[in-house]
Every structure is written in structure tokens, then in C-alpha cells.
């Protein structure tokens, strides 16, 4: 494993997915222990897609050292983004997390906060999620809830959460959660916005696989004149972000 400071974020490269997920599980458990010790709670936003499955499975496994370390009854779970599908749909980020982790961790049901996709429109779901955030964090509507940890992935196009290239949400600076249509997927999504994400104390960006190497290079080492990628807007205001990469995803980096 090699470490280096990119322009903004720590970059950690691991020889394979297994070592990456163990390191991410260690960071998750460490942050959960510290947050609960400091404040009595641990507020985490999970990412979707396929990459975090390995991390969630490790956290759920009682034979691994992380499961017993996390004070699950003090954990509040949110999602950084969600697809506009029922929560039991195969594409649901909630379902993926439930199947791999939440069904195997003793988190009180009222501390698991899926995006309420039963609303008539994605926009109404985003609006309701903002109210849930304010109520759970006990913040005023004009305040930014501060997550202890937000997990993110990245697509080969440099999107993160559901903040895709060309999306109107990329410029959103007032809303905490927004809805958008993704033309190339012909799908509607809801996503946390950059101001909310960047309010977090800790952000972990997990990316694996050679298909992401060019986006990783561009995001971390891209020249100023290169077109920006959405993931490059990850810049915690008073927090710390780290890239957790496998060797394949880091293969275009010069580090
Ligand atoms: C989603 C995720 C998204 C994901 C990337 C990477 O809802 O799909 O939030 O941002 O992290 O698309 O997905 P993979 O991990 O499947 O490559």
C-alpha cells in the first residue's frame, strides 16, 4: 500500500479489493467508535453501486474484528444517493445495503433512513429527505448537517453519488438533496449535493478496477486545462477526504 497527498486528498492504494475493504472497514469502525465516544452517535451516509458490497459484507461479518467494534445501536444510516425505484428493487441502493449489511447489524429500525421513494415524484422524495436530515441532525433548514462519514464511489465518467457530468445538481449550493434525470441511463435519481457532502467530517472515495483509472488520474492529477469531473468537487470544508484505490484503478497515476 502506498500513500500520497494529492492536490487535496490523501490517496491510498491497495494491492487488491480485499486489503482495500479491510482498510475501509477499519476506518469505518474507528470513526464509529470515536464519534460515539465524542457525541453519542455516528452519522454515516452509505454509497450505492457495487464497489462497497465488499466493505458492507466485512462490517456485517461477526467473525471479522470490525463488527463487534461498531456501536450499532448508536448508528444513524443515510444514503448519499438513491435510484428512483422501489426499496426492494434489484437496483435499489437501500436494498444492496440491507442485503449485505443492515439485515445483519443490530441498528434500530428508526435509525435507518432510506430515501422515501414512495412519493409521487423524485423531487418530493428529495424534499422529504431534507426534512428527515434536519429532524435527525436537529439542524435548522439553513444549517448543514455534518456527517461523521460519507462513503462515495465514482463512475468511469467521474460522477460521484448521483452527481453526473452535465447535471444541474452540480451547481446546486442551497439544497441538501436534489432530484435529477440522467439521460444516458434514462433514469431518475436523488442525490446529496456537494455542499452537504462537503460538510462531512470524513469522506472515503472507494474506486476499483482499470475502467476507472483514467477518471482517477484526471480527478487527482488532471491538468487545470482538462475538463473537470464531478468528483473533483469533493472538497470537505472542515473535514478530510481520502481516495481508497486498488492498483488497477490507480494504474494511470504518476505517484
Ligand atoms: C450509485 C452510486 C454511484 C456509484 C458509482 C460507482 O447509485 O450507483 O452512488 O455513485 O458509486 O456509479 O459504481 P460501482 O461501484 O458499481 O462501480
JSON list of C-alpha atoms in Angstrom, two decimals, residues 44-49 52 56 76-83 87 92-102 107 109 111-116 129 133 147 149-152 161 176-177 190-193 196-197:
[
{"chain": "A", "resi": 44, "resn": "UNK", "atom": "CA", "xyz": [-22.95, 7.77, 8.19]},
{"chain": "A", "resi": 45, "resn": "UNK", "atom": "CA", "xyz": [-24.12, 8.05, 4.58]},
{"chain": "A", "resi": 46, "resn": "UNK", "atom": "CA", "xyz": [-23.69, 4.89, 2.54]},
{"chain": "A", "resi": 47, "resn": "UNK", "atom": "CA", "xyz": [-22.90, 4.86, -1.16]},
{"chain": "A", "resi": 48, "resn": "UNK", "atom": "CA", "xyz": [-24.51, 2.59, -3.69]},
{"chain": "A", "resi": 49, "resn": "UNK", "atom": "CA", "xyz": [-23.30, 0.77, -6.76]},
{"chain": "A", "resi": 52, "resn": "UNK", "atom": "CA", "xyz": [-18.97, -1.02, -1.41]},
{"chain": "A", "resi": 56, "resn": "UNK", "atom": "CA", "xyz": [-20.51, -3.85, 3.87]},
{"chain": "A", "resi": 76, "resn": "UNK", "atom": "CA", "xyz": [-27.73, 6.54, 12.02]},
{"chain": "A", "resi": 77, "resn": "UNK", "atom": "CA", "xyz": [-27.65, 5.37, 8.38]},
{"chain": "A", "resi": 78, "resn": "UNK", "atom": "CA", "xyz": [-28.47, 7.57, 5.41]},
{"chain": "A", "resi": 79, "resn": "UNK", "atom": "CA", "xyz": [-27.69, 7.23, 1.69]},
{"chain": "A", "resi": 80, "resn": "UNK", "atom": "CA", "xyz": [-25.66, 9.64, -0.42]},
{"chain": "A", "resi": 81, "resn": "UNK", "atom": "CA", "xyz": [-27.92, 8.87, -3.36]},
{"chain": "A", "resi": 82, "resn": "UNK", "atom": "CA", "xyz": [-30.68, 6.55, -4.49]},
{"chain": "A", "resi": 83, "resn": "UNK", "atom": "CA", "xyz": [-32.26, 5.34, -7.64]},
{"chain": "A", "resi": 87, "resn": "UNK", "atom": "CA", "xyz": [-36.66, -0.13, -1.99]},
{"chain": "A", "resi": 92, "resn": "UNK", "atom": "CA", "xyz": [-32.02, -0.01, -5.07]},
{"chain": "A", "resi": 93, "resn": "UNK", "atom": "CA", "xyz": [-29.01, 1.21, -3.10]},
{"chain": "A", "resi": 94, "resn": "UNK", "atom": "CA", "xyz": [-31.05, 0.66, 0.05]},
{"chain": "A", "resi": 95, "resn": "UNK", "atom": "CA", "xyz": [-31.68, -2.98, -0.92]},
{"chain": "A", "resi": 96, "resn": "UNK", "atom": "CA", "xyz": [-27.99, -3.58, -1.63]},
{"chain": "A", "resi": 97, "resn": "UNK", "atom": "CA", "xyz": [-27.03, -2.20, 1.78]},
{"chain": "A", "resi": 98, "resn": "UNK", "atom": "CA", "xyz": [-29.87, -4.08, 3.50]},
{"chain": "A", "resi": 99, "resn": "UNK", "atom": "CA", "xyz": [-28.93, -7.40, 1.92]},
{"chain": "A", "resi": 100, "resn": "UNK", "atom": "CA", "xyz": [-25.18, -7.04, 2.61]},
{"chain": "A", "resi": 101, "resn": "UNK", "atom": "CA", "xyz": [-25.13, -5.19, 5.94]},
{"chain": "A", "resi": 102, "resn": "UNK", "atom": "CA", "xyz": [-28.28, -3.79, 7.52]},
{"chain": "A", "resi": 107, "resn": "UNK", "atom": "CA", "xyz": [-29.27, -0.99, 14.08]},
{"chain": "A", "resi": 109, "resn": "UNK", "atom": "CA", "xyz": [-35.09, 0.49, 12.54]},
{"chain": "A", "resi": 111, "resn": "UNK", "atom": "CA", "xyz": [-32.10, 4.94, 12.75]},
{"chain": "A", "resi": 112, "resn": "UNK", "atom": "CA", "xyz": [-32.08, 3.58, 9.21]},
{"chain": "A", "resi": 113, "resn": "UNK", "atom": "CA", "xyz": [-33.16, 6.37, 6.87]},
{"chain": "A", "resi": 114, "resn": "UNK", "atom": "CA", "xyz": [-33.76, 5.21, 3.29]},
{"chain": "A", "resi": 115, "resn": "UNK", "atom": "CA", "xyz": [-34.77, 7.83, 0.77]},
{"chain": "A", "resi": 116, "resn": "UNK", "atom": "CA", "xyz": [-38.63, 7.79, 0.78]},
{"chain": "A", "resi": 129, "resn": "UNK", "atom": "CA", "xyz": [-35.22, 13.59, 2.75]},
{"chain": "A", "resi": 133, "resn": "UNK", "atom": "CA", "xyz": [-31.94, 15.20, 7.68]},
{"chain": "A", "resi": 147, "resn": "UNK", "atom": "CA", "xyz": [-21.97, 13.57, 8.71]},
{"chain": "A", "resi": 149, "resn": "UNK", "atom": "CA", "xyz": [-18.57, 9.71, 7.49]},
{"chain": "A", "resi": 150, "resn": "UNK", "atom": "CA", "xyz": [-19.82, 9.78, 3.92]},
{"chain": "A", "resi": 151, "resn": "UNK", "atom": "CA", "xyz": [-18.89, 6.84, 1.69]},
{"chain": "A", "resi": 152, "resn": "UNK", "atom": "CA", "xyz": [-18.72, 7.58, -2.03]},
{"chain": "A", "resi": 161, "resn": "UNK", "atom": "CA", "xyz": [-23.17, 9.87, -5.69]},
{"chain": "A", "resi": 176, "resn": "UNK", "atom": "CA", "xyz": [-29.09, 19.40, 0.61]},
{"chain": "A", "resi": 177, "resn": "UNK", "atom": "CA", "xyz": [-30.68, 16.77, -1.61]},
{"chain": "A", "resi": 190, "resn": "UNK", "atom": "CA", "xyz": [-31.93, 11.54, -5.95]},
{"chain": "A", "resi": 191, "resn": "UNK", "atom": "CA", "xyz": [-28.59, 12.71, -4.62]},
{"chain": "A", "resi": 192, "resn": "UNK", "atom": "CA", "xyz": [-26.97, 14.60, -1.82]},
{"chain": "A", "resi": 193, "resn": "UNK", "atom": "CA", "xyz": [-25.48, 17.82, -3.16]},
{"chain": "A", "resi": 196, "resn": "UNK", "atom": "CA", "xyz": [-23.94, 18.70, 2.07]},
{"chain": "A", "resi": 197, "resn": "UNK", "atom": "CA", "xyz": [-21.27, 16.14, 1.13]}
]
